[in-house]
Amino acid sequence: MSFTDWPWRYWRMQWADKPALRLNDETLSWRRLCARVEGLAAGFQHQGLREGDGVLLLGHNHPQTLLAWLALLQCGARILPVNPQLPPPLLDVLLPQMTLRFALVLDGHYDGLTALNMAEQTGAGGVAWQPERLASMTLTSGSTGVPKAAVHSCAAHLASAAGVLALMPYGDDDDWLLSLPLFHVSGQGILWRWLLAGARLTVRDKRPLEQGLAGCTHASLVPTQLWRLLNSESQVALKAVLLGGAAIPVELTQTAREKGIRTYCGYGLTEFASTVCAKEADGEPDIGRALPGRDVRVVDGEVWLRAQSMAAGYWRDGELLPLTNAQGWFATRDRGEWRNGRLTILGRMDNLFFSGGEGIQPETVERIIATHPQINQVFIVPLDDAEFGQRPVAVVECEPGADIASFPEWVKGRLARFQQPVRWLILPTELKNGGIKVSRRALQQWVNASFKR
């Protein structure tokens, strides 16, 4: 679909009084949503916000965050959404490169920019719809832990949404829970699928998942969340779940199917506004085929990508730094291979290490360990070793009460001997990096420093 106006205005013209958005227990029609957005946009403009201005948006997911996002878009702002838990020293290094004028702080604290507030004004605020205008700046750390901001236009976000909806039905009477934060590209993906489909979206303050999902037909979850939901006594209306974040057991997809829930999985990057390849989950290790509008190559074992959803570049000091190589492709540094026309991601090329002459791809080991019911996430990092060169160490985040001492016995028979971790450690809170992707480099430095003391 090609919009000629802001998507929420387009849907107001189609069905003004149809429910569009559930904010906690309040339901807004497309007409009422437009009125709220235009009032906020007028308020932002009254405070001095102009088209092209950079705005720091500091907030967790809640109704105010969603409304602020739409109003900032309608003002033509360039939005940098940031996790309020991001460490202040990192913000102090990062933000001066982002060319920002204002900060809208809904959670947390930041004094370094002119503050915006959520005061509404009468009248229809905002600027004309220009789909190619730069709209979002999303932090990505890659494998280095050094945040960069990938910049997308509205057109790129809509192209991303169109590809996912070509695989995953989401009709105008369906309702997707905004279960992922807008400071992650996966959360933005949910937002733009809603706007493209003209369906419904639900935004709720922090609640147990079962309560948050009440009345929702679609959700984006990790396998652990879906397991808990299926094993609970809660009655849910889910039709479809987009899974991410870990290996997906066949038993999980079968159990979901028996309850009428279709499950999907895929592969995505911040630079491509979320999902690039996807499939209906079938327990196989591949991540499916390229979605419409995406091109994928494997060159010398490395995955290269092009897509309509690709970012315009990385933002630094008012300029866009290019993403593509000399051939016009984005070289992902992911190792991949084609199997029966479907792409399998083997892991990061940068992460491969050798132990006693045996190559260890951390992601391969992690996929197996992540199937343990008490492990929420796991990282395999190399520990320097005089005899073997390097040995694998597991750094895990577990369920409360989990017995980490039992894990070495559990992996026997599941992993080759050279793949089995020689140490198991709990992921420190300070290395979670405020919600940005955990830095493997920082983990490796921490592990090696821990055993040199």
CSV table of N, CA and C in Angstrom, one decimal, residues 279-396:
chain,number,residue,atom,x,y,z
A,279,LYS,N,9.8,-17.7,8.3
A,279,LYS,CA,9.0,-18.9,7.9
A,279,LYS,C,8.1,-19.2,9.1
A,280,GLU,N,7.1,-20.1,8.8
A,280,GLU,CA,6.3,-20.7,9.8
A,280,GLU,C,7.2,-21.7,10.5
A,281,ALA,N,7.3,-21.6,11.9
A,281,ALA,CA,8.2,-22.5,12.6
A,281,ALA,C,7.9,-23.9,12.4
A,282,ASP,N,8.9,-24.7,12.1
A,282,ASP,CA,8.8,-26.1,11.9
A,282,ASP,C,9.8,-27.0,12.7
A,283,GLY,N,10.6,-26.3,13.6
A,283,GLY,CA,11.6,-27.1,14.3
A,283,GLY,C,12.9,-27.2,13.6
A,284,GLU,N,13.0,-26.9,12.3
A,284,GLU,CA,14.3,-27.0,11.6
A,284,GLU,C,15.1,-25.8,11.9
A,285,PRO,N,16.5,-25.9,11.8
A,285,PRO,CA,17.4,-24.8,12.3
A,285,PRO,C,17.5,-23.7,11.3
A,286,ASP,N,16.9,-23.8,10.1
A,286,ASP,CA,17.0,-22.6,9.2
A,286,ASP,C,16.0,-21.5,9.6
A,287,ILE,N,16.2,-20.4,8.9
A,287,ILE,CA,15.3,-19.2,9.2
A,287,ILE,C,14.5,-18.8,8.0
A,288,GLY,N,14.3,-19.8,7.1
A,288,GLY,CA,13.4,-19.5,6.0
A,288,GLY,C,14.0,-18.8,4.8
A,289,ARG,N,13.1,-18.3,4.0
A,289,ARG,CA,13.5,-17.6,2.7
A,289,ARG,C,13.4,-16.1,2.9
A,290,ALA,N,14.0,-15.4,2.0
A,290,ALA,CA,13.9,-13.9,2.0
A,290,ALA,C,12.5,-13.5,1.8
A,291,LEU,N,12.0,-12.5,2.6
A,291,LEU,CA,10.7,-11.9,2.5
A,291,LEU,C,10.6,-11.0,1.3
A,292,PRO,N,9.4,-10.7,0.8
A,292,PRO,CA,9.3,-9.8,-0.4
A,292,PRO,C,10.1,-8.5,-0.1
A,293,GLY,N,10.8,-8.0,-1.1
A,293,GLY,CA,11.5,-6.7,-1.0
A,293,GLY,C,12.9,-6.9,-0.4
A,294,ARG,N,13.3,-8.1,-0.2
A,294,ARG,CA,14.6,-8.4,0.4
A,294,ARG,C,15.4,-9.3,-0.6
A,295,ASP,N,16.7,-9.1,-0.7
A,295,ASP,CA,17.6,-9.9,-1.5
A,295,ASP,C,18.7,-10.4,-0.6
A,296,VAL,N,19.0,-11.7,-0.7
A,296,VAL,CA,20.0,-12.3,0.2
A,296,VAL,C,21.0,-13.1,-0.7
A,297,ARG,N,22.3,-12.9,-0.4
A,297,ARG,CA,23.4,-13.7,-1.0
A,297,ARG,C,24.2,-14.3,0.1
A,298,VAL,N,24.9,-15.4,-0.2
A,298,VAL,CA,26.0,-15.9,0.7
A,298,VAL,C,27.2,-15.9,-0.2
A,299,VAL,N,28.2,-15.0,0.3
A,299,VAL,CA,29.4,-14.8,-0.5
A,299,VAL,C,30.6,-15.2,0.4
A,300,ASP,N,31.3,-16.3,0.0
A,300,ASP,CA,32.4,-16.8,0.7
A,300,ASP,C,32.0,-17.1,2.2
A,301,GLY,N,30.8,-17.6,2.3
A,301,GLY,CA,30.3,-18.0,3.6
A,301,GLY,C,29.7,-16.9,4.4
A,302,GLU,N,29.7,-15.7,3.9
A,302,GLU,CA,29.1,-14.5,4.6
A,302,GLU,C,27.8,-14.1,4.0
A,303,VAL,N,26.8,-13.8,4.8
A,303,VAL,CA,25.5,-13.3,4.4
A,303,VAL,C,25.5,-11.9,4.0
A,304,TRP,N,25.1,-11.6,2.7
A,304,TRP,CA,25.0,-10.2,2.2
A,304,TRP,C,23.6,-9.9,2.0
A,305,LEU,N,23.1,-8.7,2.3
A,305,LEU,CA,21.7,-8.3,2.1
A,305,LEU,C,21.6,-7.0,1.4
A,306,ARG,N,20.4,-6.9,0.7
A,306,ARG,CA,19.9,-5.6,0.2
A,306,ARG,C,18.4,-5.7,0.4
A,307,ALA,N,17.8,-4.5,0.6
A,307,ALA,CA,16.3,-4.5,0.9
A,307,ALA,C,15.8,-3.1,0.8
A,308,GLN,N,14.5,-3.0,0.5
A,308,GLN,CA,13.8,-1.7,0.6
A,308,GLN,C,13.7,-1.2,2.0
A,309,SER,N,13.9,-2.1,2.9
A,309,SER,CA,13.8,-1.7,4.4
A,309,SER,C,15.2,-1.3,4.9
A,310,MET,N,16.2,-1.3,4.1
A,310,MET,CA,17.5,-1.0,4.6
A,310,MET,C,17.6,0.5,5.1
A,311,ALA,N,18.4,0.7,6.2
A,311,ALA,CA,18.6,2.0,6.7
A,311,ALA,C,19.3,2.9,5.7
A,312,ALA,N,19.1,4.2,5.8
A,312,ALA,CA,19.8,5.1,4.9
A,312,ALA,C,21.2,5.3,5.3
A,313,GLY,N,21.6,4.8,6.5
A,313,GLY,CA,23.0,4.9,6.9
A,313,GLY,C,23.1,4.9,8.4
A,314,TYR,N,24.3,5.0,8.9
A,314,TYR,CA,24.5,5.3,10.3
A,314,TYR,C,24.7,6.8,10.6
A,315,TRP,N,24.0,7.3,11.6
A,315,TRP,CA,24.1,8.7,11.8
A,315,TRP,C,25.3,9.1,12.7
A,316,ARG,N,26.1,10.1,12.3
A,316,ARG,CA,27.2,10.6,13.2
A,316,ARG,C,27.4,12.0,12.8
A,317,ASP,N,27.3,12.9,13.8
A,317,ASP,CA,27.6,14.3,13.7
A,317,ASP,C,26.9,14.9,12.5
A,318,GLY,N,25.6,14.6,12.3
A,318,GLY,CA,24.9,15.3,11.3
A,318,GLY,C,25.0,14.7,9.9
A,319,GLU,N,25.8,13.6,9.8
A,319,GLU,CA,26.0,13.0,8.5
A,319,GLU,C,25.6,11.5,8.5
A,320,LEU,N,25.3,11.0,7.3
A,320,LEU,CA,24.9,9.6,7.2
A,320,LEU,C,26.2,8.8,6.7
A,321,LEU,N,26.6,7.8,7.4
A,321,LEU,CA,27.7,7.0,7.0
A,321,LEU,C,27.1,5.8,6.3
A,322,PRO,N,27.7,5.4,5.1
A,322,PRO,CA,27.1,4.3,4.3
A,322,PRO,C,27.2,3.0,5.0
A,323,LEU,N,26.2,2.1,4.7
A,323,LEU,CA,26.1,0.8,5.2
A,323,LEU,C,26.8,-0.2,4.2
A,324,THR,N,26.7,0.1,2.9
A,324,THR,CA,27.0,-0.9,1.9
A,324,THR,C,28.4,-1.0,1.5
A,325,ASN,N,28.8,-2.2,1.0
A,325,ASN,CA,30.2,-2.3,0.5
A,325,ASN,C,30.3,-1.8,-0.9
A,326,ALA,N,31.4,-2.1,-1.6
A,326,ALA,CA,31.7,-1.6,-2.9
A,326,ALA,C,30.7,-2.2,-3.9
A,327,GLN,N,30.2,-3.3,-3.6
A,327,GLN,CA,29.2,-4.0,-4.5
A,327,GLN,C,27.8,-3.6,-4.3
A,328,GLY,N,27.6,-2.7,-3.3
A,328,GLY,CA,26.2,-2.2,-3.0
A,328,GLY,C,25.4,-3.1,-2.1
A,329,TRP,N,26.1,-4.0,-1.4
A,329,TRP,CA,25.4,-4.9,-0.5
A,329,TRP,C,25.8,-4.6,1.0
A,330,PHE,N,25.0,-5.0,1.9
A,330,PHE,CA,25.3,-4.9,3.3
A,330,PHE,C,25.9,-6.2,3.7
A,331,ALA,N,27.2,-6.2,4.1
A,331,ALA,CA,27.9,-7.5,4.5
A,331,ALA,C,27.7,-7.6,6.0
A,332,THR,N,26.9,-8.7,6.4
A,332,THR,CA,26.4,-8.8,7.8
A,332,THR,C,27.5,-9.3,8.8
A,333,ARG,N,28.5,-9.9,8.3
A,333,ARG,CA,29.5,-10.7,9.1
A,333,ARG,C,28.8,-11.9,9.8
A,334,ASP,N,27.7,-12.3,9.3
A,334,ASP,CA,27.0,-13.5,9.8
A,334,ASP,C,27.5,-14.6,8.8
A,335,ARG,N,27.8,-15.8,9.4
A,335,ARG,CA,28.1,-17.0,8.6
A,335,ARG,C,26.8,-17.6,8.2
A,336,GLY,N,26.6,-18.0,7.0
A,336,GLY,CA,25.4,-18.6,6.6
A,336,GLY,C,25.6,-19.6,5.4
A,337,GLU,N,24.5,-20.4,5.2
A,337,GLU,CA,24.6,-21.3,4.0
A,337,GLU,C,23.1,-21.6,3.6
A,338,TRP,N,23.0,-21.9,2.4
A,338,TRP,CA,21.7,-22.3,1.8
A,338,TRP,C,21.5,-23.8,2.0
A,339,ARG,N,20.3,-24.2,2.4
A,339,ARG,CA,19.9,-25.6,2.5
A,339,ARG,C,18.5,-25.8,1.9
A,340,ASN,N,18.5,-26.4,0.8
A,340,ASN,CA,17.2,-26.6,0.1
A,340,ASN,C,16.4,-25.3,-0.1
A,341,GLY,N,17.2,-24.3,-0.5
A,341,GLY,CA,16.5,-23.0,-0.8
A,341,GLY,C,16.2,-22.1,0.4
A,342,ARG,N,16.6,-22.6,1.6
A,342,ARG,CA,16.3,-21.8,2.8
A,342,ARG,C,17.7,-21.5,3.5
A,343,LEU,N,17.7,-20.3,4.2
A,343,LEU,CA,18.9,-19.8,4.8
A,343,LEU,C,19.1,-20.3,6.2
A,344,THR,N,20.3,-20.8,6.5
A,344,THR,CA,20.7,-21.2,7.8
A,344,THR,C,21.8,-20.3,8.3
A,345,ILE,N,21.6,-19.6,9.4
A,345,ILE,CA,22.6,-18.8,10.0
A,345,ILE,C,23.5,-19.6,11.0
A,346,LEU,N,24.8,-19.7,10.7
A,346,LEU,CA,25.7,-20.5,11.5
A,346,LEU,C,26.2,-19.7,12.7
A,347,GLY,N,26.3,-18.4,12.6
A,347,GLY,CA,26.8,-17.6,13.7
A,347,GLY,C,27.6,-16.4,13.2
A,348,ARG,N,28.1,-15.6,14.0
A,348,ARG,CA,28.9,-14.5,13.6
A,348,ARG,C,30.3,-15.0,13.2
A,349,MET,N,30.8,-14.4,12.1
A,349,MET,CA,32.1,-14.8,11.6
A,349,MET,C,33.2,-14.4,12.7
A,350,ASP,N,32.9,-13.2,13.3
A,350,ASP,CA,33.8,-12.7,14.3
A,350,ASP,C,33.9,-13.6,15.6
A,351,ASN,N,32.9,-14.4,15.8
A,351,ASN,CA,32.8,-15.2,17.1
A,351,ASN,C,33.5,-16.5,17.1
A,352,LEU,N,33.8,-17.1,15.9
A,352,LEU,CA,34.4,-18.4,15.8
A,352,LEU,C,35.7,-18.4,16.5
A,353,PHE,N,36.0,-19.4,17.4
A,353,PHE,CA,37.3,-19.6,18.0
A,353,PHE,C,37.7,-21.1,18.0
A,354,PHE,N,38.9,-21.4,18.3
A,354,PHE,CA,39.4,-22.7,18.2
A,354,PHE,C,39.9,-23.2,19.6
A,355,SER,N,39.6,-24.4,19.9
A,355,SER,CA,40.0,-25.0,21.2
A,355,SER,C,40.6,-26.4,20.9
A,356,GLY,N,41.9,-26.5,21.1
A,356,GLY,CA,42.7,-27.7,20.8
A,356,GLY,C,42.5,-28.1,19.3
A,357,GLY,N,42.4,-27.1,18.5
A,357,GLY,CA,42.3,-27.3,17.0
A,357,GLY,C,40.9,-27.5,16.5
A,358,GLU,N,39.9,-27.6,17.4
A,358,GLU,CA,38.5,-27.8,17.0
A,358,GLU,C,37.8,-26.4,17.0
A,359,GLY,N,37.2,-26.1,15.9
A,359,GLY,CA,36.4,-24.9,15.7
A,359,GLY,C,35.2,-24.9,16.5
A,360,ILE,N,34.9,-23.8,17.3
A,360,ILE,CA,33.7,-23.7,18.1
A,360,ILE,C,33.0,-22.4,17.6
A,361,GLN,N,31.8,-22.6,17.1
A,361,GLN,CA,30.9,-21.5,16.7
A,361,GLN,C,30.0,-21.3,17.9
A,362,PRO,N,30.1,-20.2,18.7
A,362,PRO,CA,29.4,-20.1,19.9
A,362,PRO,C,27.9,-20.2,19.8
A,363,GLU,N,27.3,-19.6,18.7
A,363,GLU,CA,25.9,-19.7,18.5
A,363,GLU,C,25.3,-21.1,18.4
A,364,THR,N,26.1,-22.0,17.8
A,364,THR,CA,25.7,-23.4,17.7
A,364,THR,C,25.6,-24.0,19.0
A,365,VAL,N,26.5,-23.8,19.9
A,365,VAL,CA,26.5,-24.3,21.3
A,365,VAL,C,25.3,-23.6,22.1
A,366,GLU,N,25.2,-22.3,21.9
A,366,GLU,CA,24.1,-21.6,22.6
A,366,GLU,C,22.7,-22.1,22.3
A,367,ARG,N,22.5,-22.4,21.0
A,367,ARG,CA,21.2,-22.9,20.6
A,367,ARG,C,20.8,-24.1,21.4
A,368,ILE,N,21.7,-25.0,21.6
A,368,ILE,CA,21.4,-26.2,22.4
A,368,ILE,C,21.3,-25.9,23.9
A,369,ILE,N,22.1,-25.2,24.4
A,369,ILE,CA,22.0,-24.9,25.9
A,369,ILE,C,20.8,-24.1,26.2
A,370,ALA,N,20.3,-23.2,25.2
A,370,ALA,CA,19.1,-22.4,25.5
A,370,ALA,C,17.9,-23.2,25.5
A,371,THR,N,17.9,-24.5,25.2
A,371,THR,CA,16.7,-25.3,25.3
A,371,THR,C,16.5,-25.8,26.7
A,372,HIS,N,17.5,-25.6,27.6
A,372,HIS,CA,17.3,-25.9,29.0
A,372,HIS,C,16.1,-25.1,29.6
A,373,PRO,N,15.2,-25.6,30.2
A,373,PRO,CA,14.0,-24.9,30.7
A,373,PRO,C,14.3,-23.8,31.7
A,374,GLN,N,15.4,-23.8,32.4
A,374,GLN,CA,15.7,-22.8,33.4
A,374,GLN,C,16.7,-21.8,32.9
A,375,ILE,N,17.1,-21.8,31.6
A,375,ILE,CA,18.1,-20.9,31.1
A,375,ILE,C,17.4,-19.9,30.2
A,376,ASN,N,17.4,-18.6,30.5
A,376,ASN,CA,16.7,-17.6,29.7
A,376,ASN,C,17.6,-17.1,28.5
A,377,GLN,N,18.9,-17.0,28.8
A,377,GLN,CA,19.8,-16.7,27.7
A,377,GLN,C,21.2,-17.1,28.1
A,378,VAL,N,22.0,-17.4,27.0
A,378,VAL,CA,23.4,-18.0,27.3
A,378,VAL,C,24.3,-17.4,26.2
A,379,PHE,N,25.6,-17.2,26.7
A,379,PHE,CA,26.6,-16.7,25.8
A,379,PHE,C,27.8,-17.7,26.0
A,380,ILE,N,28.4,-18.2,24.9
A,380,ILE,CA,29.6,-18.9,25.0
A,380,ILE,C,30.8,-18.0,24.6
A,381,VAL,N,31.7,-17.8,25.5
A,381,VAL,CA,32.9,-17.0,25.2
A,381,VAL,C,34.2,-17.7,25.4
A,382,PRO,N,35.2,-17.4,24.7
A,382,PRO,CA,36.5,-18.1,24.9
A,382,PRO,C,37.3,-17.6,26.1
A,383,LEU,N,37.9,-18.5,26.8
A,383,LEU,CA,38.8,-18.3,27.9
A,383,LEU,C,40.2,-18.7,27.4
A,384,ASP,N,41.1,-17.8,27.5
A,384,ASP,CA,42.5,-18.1,27.1
A,384,ASP,C,43.0,-19.3,27.9
A,385,ASP,N,43.7,-20.2,27.2
A,385,ASP,CA,44.2,-21.4,27.9
A,385,ASP,C,45.6,-21.8,27.3
A,386,ALA,N,46.6,-22.0,28.1
A,386,ALA,CA,47.9,-22.3,27.7
A,386,ALA,C,48.0,-23.5,26.9
A,387,GLU,N,47.2,-24.6,27.2
A,387,GLU,CA,47.3,-25.9,26.6
A,387,GLU,C,46.5,-25.9,25.3
A,388,PHE,N,45.2,-25.4,25.4
A,388,PHE,CA,44.2,-25.6,24.3
A,388,PHE,C,44.1,-24.3,23.4
A,389,GLY,N,44.8,-23.3,23.8
A,389,GLY,CA,44.6,-22.0,23.1
A,389,GLY,C,43.4,-21.2,23.7
A,390,GLN,N,42.2,-21.8,23.6
A,390,GLN,CA,41.1,-21.2,24.2
A,390,GLN,C,40.1,-22.3,24.6
A,391,ARG,N,39.3,-22.1,25.7
A,391,ARG,CA,38.3,-23.1,26.1
A,391,ARG,C,37.0,-22.3,26.2
A,392,PRO,N,35.9,-23.1,26.0
A,392,PRO,CA,34.5,-22.4,26.1
A,392,PRO,C,34.1,-22.2,27.5
A,393,VAL,N,33.5,-21.0,27.8
A,393,VAL,CA,32.9,-20.7,29.1
A,393,VAL,C,31.5,-20.3,28.8
A,394,ALA,N,30.5,-20.7,29.6
A,394,ALA,CA,29.1,-20.4,29.5
A,394,ALA,C,28.8,-19.3,30.5
A,395,VAL,N,28.2,-18.2,30.0
A,395,VAL,CA,27.7,-17.1,30.8
A,395,VAL,C,26.2,-17.1,30.6
A,396,VAL,N,25.5,-17.4,31.7
A,396,VAL,CA,24.0,-17.6,31.6
A,396,VAL,C,23.2,-16.7,32.5
